């Protein structure tokens, strides 16, 4: 339920996206009423036709990252982080904007993926979403960067070498 995602001030919302097309206010993750009436929402993150991100909160204005370089046909890790009364936008682990962002969490609202408040499909995201996360903490910028890089370039966090021959230690078999 929507109440499972409540947090009244700090959160991190992130998702991997691969846009098939860019359009105005294409919903990625939102927390809104089931009626999707356009007047009852808590927060949301959208991809925009200018290659940027937009976030909205029920008690504050829409905020935009400006052009963040998002284009069709490629994968991007996008995130927003709210803390105190601010929001920060991230694309592929890099901070692209910080804006004021007051909002009031609405406990009875539902979480929507790939859409936002408008009825019908006008503001639905056209593309692929993966690994959507809503966290009850304003993750540190280096955590957001690591979450992106761990998937984008797995070799940075892992090292591989040649096999080491058994030097007389125990051998486990029968797996």
CSV table of C-alpha atoms in Angstrom, one decimal:
chain,number,residue,atom,x,y,z
A,1,UNK,CA,0.0,0.0,0.0
A,2,UNK,CA,1.0,3.6,-0.3
A,3,UNK,CA,1.5,3.8,3.5
A,4,UNK,CA,4.4,1.5,3.2
A,5,UNK,CA,6.3,4.2,1.4
A,6,UNK,CA,5.7,7.0,3.9
A,7,UNK,CA,8.5,9.3,5.0
A,8,UNK,CA,7.8,12.9,5.9
A,9,UNK,CA,11.0,14.6,4.9
A,10,UNK,CA,14.0,12.6,3.5
A,11,UNK,CA,13.9,10.0,0.8
A,12,UNK,CA,15.8,8.8,-2.3
A,13,UNK,CA,13.8,7.7,-5.3
A,14,UNK,CA,15.7,6.0,-8.2
A,15,UNK,CA,15.1,3.9,-11.3
A,16,UNK,CA,17.0,2.8,-14.4
A,17,UNK,CA,15.3,4.0,-17.6
A,18,UNK,CA,15.6,3.4,-21.3
A,19,UNK,CA,13.4,5.9,-23.1
A,20,UNK,CA,11.7,4.8,-26.3
A,21,UNK,CA,10.7,8.4,-26.9
A,22,UNK,CA,10.8,11.6,-25.0
A,23,UNK,CA,7.6,13.5,-24.2
A,24,UNK,CA,6.5,16.1,-21.7
A,25,UNK,CA,6.0,14.9,-18.1
A,26,UNK,CA,6.4,11.2,-18.8
A,27,UNK,CA,5.9,9.6,-15.3
A,28,UNK,CA,8.6,7.4,-13.9
A,29,UNK,CA,7.7,7.0,-10.2
A,30,UNK,CA,4.8,8.7,-8.5
A,31,UNK,CA,2.8,8.5,-5.3
A,32,UNK,CA,-0.8,9.6,-5.9
A,33,UNK,CA,-4.4,8.8,-5.4
A,34,UNK,CA,-5.8,5.8,-7.3
A,35,UNK,CA,-8.2,8.2,-9.1
A,36,UNK,CA,-5.3,10.0,-10.8
A,37,UNK,CA,-7.4,13.1,-10.8
A,38,UNK,CA,-4.5,15.6,-11.2
A,39,UNK,CA,-5.2,17.2,-7.8
A,40,UNK,CA,-4.2,14.5,-5.3
A,41,UNK,CA,-0.5,13.6,-5.3
A,42,UNK,CA,2.3,13.4,-2.8
A,43,UNK,CA,5.4,13.4,-5.1
A,44,UNK,CA,6.6,12.1,-8.4
A,45,UNK,CA,9.5,12.0,-10.9
A,46,UNK,CA,9.1,12.5,-14.6
A,47,UNK,CA,11.3,12.4,-17.6
A,48,UNK,CA,10.8,15.4,-19.9
A,49,UNK,CA,11.1,16.1,-23.6
A,50,UNK,CA,14.1,18.3,-23.1
A,51,UNK,CA,16.2,15.4,-21.8
A,52,UNK,CA,15.8,16.4,-18.2
A,53,UNK,CA,13.9,15.3,-15.1
A,54,UNK,CA,11.0,16.9,-13.3
A,55,UNK,CA,9.8,16.4,-9.8
A,56,UNK,CA,6.6,17.5,-8.1
A,57,UNK,CA,5.3,17.6,-4.6
A,58,UNK,CA,1.8,18.0,-3.4
A,59,UNK,CA,2.5,21.2,-1.5
A,60,UNK,CA,5.2,22.8,-3.7
A,61,UNK,CA,5.9,23.7,-7.3
A,62,UNK,CA,7.2,21.5,-10.0
A,63,UNK,CA,11.0,21.5,-10.2
A,64,UNK,CA,13.1,20.7,-13.2
A,65,UNK,CA,16.7,19.7,-13.6
A,66,UNK,CA,16.9,21.3,-17.0
A,67,UNK,CA,18.5,19.3,-19.8
A,68,UNK,CA,20.3,16.4,-18.2
A,69,UNK,CA,21.4,14.7,-21.4
A,70,UNK,CA,18.7,12.0,-21.4
A,71,UNK,CA,18.1,10.7,-24.9
A,72,UNK,CA,16.2,7.8,-26.5
A,73,UNK,CA,17.6,4.3,-26.8
A,74,UNK,CA,20.2,4.4,-24.0
A,75,UNK,CA,20.1,3.3,-20.3
A,76,UNK,CA,20.2,5.9,-17.5
A,77,UNK,CA,20.2,5.7,-13.8
A,78,UNK,CA,18.0,8.6,-12.6
A,79,UNK,CA,17.4,9.6,-9.0
A,80,UNK,CA,16.1,12.3,-6.8
A,81,UNK,CA,17.0,12.9,-3.2
A,82,UNK,CA,14.9,15.0,-0.9
A,83,UNK,CA,16.3,16.3,2.4
A,84,UNK,CA,15.0,19.2,4.6
A,85,UNK,CA,13.2,21.3,2.0
A,86,UNK,CA,15.4,20.6,-1.0
A,87,UNK,CA,15.6,18.2,-3.9
A,88,UNK,CA,18.6,17.0,-5.8
A,89,UNK,CA,18.4,15.4,-9.3
A,90,UNK,CA,21.0,12.8,-10.4
A,91,UNK,CA,21.7,11.2,-13.8
A,92,UNK,CA,24.2,8.4,-14.0
A,93,UNK,CA,25.5,9.2,-10.5
A,94,UNK,CA,26.2,12.9,-11.2
A,95,UNK,CA,24.3,15.7,-9.6
A,96,UNK,CA,22.5,17.8,-12.2
A,97,UNK,CA,20.5,20.2,-10.1
A,98,UNK,CA,19.5,21.3,-6.6
A,99,UNK,CA,16.2,23.1,-6.0
A,100,UNK,CA,13.9,24.0,-3.1
A,101,UNK,CA,11.2,21.3,-2.6
A,102,UNK,CA,8.7,21.5,0.2
A,103,UNK,CA,6.0,18.8,0.1
A,104,UNK,CA,3.6,16.9,2.4
A,105,UNK,CA,3.6,13.1,2.4
A,106,UNK,CA,0.2,11.6,1.9
A,107,UNK,CA,-0.1,8.3,3.6
A,108,UNK,CA,-3.2,7.0,1.8
A,109,UNK,CA,-1.8,7.4,-1.7
A,110,UNK,CA,-0.6,4.7,-4.1
A,111,UNK,CA,2.7,4.3,-5.8
A,112,UNK,CA,2.6,4.3,-9.6
A,113,UNK,CA,5.5,3.1,-11.9
A,114,UNK,CA,5.8,4.4,-15.5
A,115,UNK,CA,2.9,6.8,-15.1
A,116,UNK,CA,1.7,9.9,-13.3
A,117,UNK,CA,-1.5,11.7,-12.3
A,118,UNK,CA,-3.3,12.3,-15.6
A,119,UNK,CA,-6.0,9.9,-16.6
A,120,UNK,CA,-5.4,7.8,-19.7
A,121,UNK,CA,-1.9,7.4,-21.2
A,122,UNK,CA,-1.0,11.0,-22.0
A,123,UNK,CA,1.7,11.2,-19.4
A,124,UNK,CA,2.8,7.5,-19.3
A,125,UNK,CA,6.5,6.7,-19.9
A,126,UNK,CA,7.3,5.2,-23.3
A,127,UNK,CA,10.3,2.9,-22.6
A,128,UNK,CA,11.7,0.4,-20.2
A,129,UNK,CA,12.0,0.8,-16.4
A,130,UNK,CA,14.2,-1.4,-14.2
A,131,UNK,CA,15.2,-1.5,-10.5
A,132,UNK,CA,12.8,1.1,-9.2
A,133,UNK,CA,13.6,2.1,-5.6
A,134,UNK,CA,11.9,4.3,-3.0
A,135,UNK,CA,14.1,4.6,0.1
A,136,UNK,CA,13.3,6.1,3.5
A,137,UNK,CA,16.6,8.0,3.6
A,138,UNK,CA,18.3,10.8,1.7
A,139,UNK,CA,21.2,8.7,0.5
A,140,UNK,CA,24.6,10.4,0.2
A,141,UNK,CA,25.7,11.6,-3.2
A,142,UNK,CA,28.5,9.0,-3.2
A,143,UNK,CA,25.9,6.2,-2.5
A,144,UNK,CA,23.8,7.3,-5.5
A,145,UNK,CA,27.0,7.4,-7.6
A,146,UNK,CA,28.0,3.8,-6.4
A,147,UNK,CA,24.5,2.5,-7.1
A,148,UNK,CA,24.8,3.7,-10.7
A,149,UNK,CA,28.4,2.6,-11.2
A,150,UNK,CA,27.9,-0.9,-9.7
A,151,UNK,CA,25.6,-1.7,-12.6
A,152,UNK,CA,27.1,0.5,-15.3
A,153,UNK,CA,30.6,-0.8,-14.9
A,154,UNK,CA,30.6,-3.9,-12.7
A,155,UNK,CA,34.4,-4.3,-13.0
A,156,UNK,CA,35.0,-1.2,-10.9
A,157,UNK,CA,33.7,-2.9,-7.8
A,158,UNK,CA,34.9,-6.4,-8.6
A,159,UNK,CA,38.3,-7.7,-9.6
A,160,UNK,CA,38.9,-10.9,-11.4
A,161,UNK,CA,42.1,-12.8,-11.8
A,162,UNK,CA,43.3,-16.2,-12.9
A,163,UNK,CA,42.3,-19.2,-10.8
A,164,UNK,CA,44.5,-20.1,-7.9
A,165,UNK,CA,45.4,-23.7,-7.7
A,166,UNK,CA,44.5,-25.6,-4.5
A,167,UNK,CA,47.5,-25.4,-2.2
A,168,UNK,CA,46.5,-28.4,-0.1
A,169,UNK,CA,43.5,-26.8,1.6
A,170,UNK,CA,40.1,-28.4,1.8
A,171,UNK,CA,38.2,-29.0,-1.4
A,172,UNK,CA,34.4,-28.8,-1.4
A,173,UNK,CA,32.6,-31.1,-3.8
A,174,UNK,CA,29.1,-32.2,-4.5
A,175,UNK,CA,27.4,-28.9,-5.0
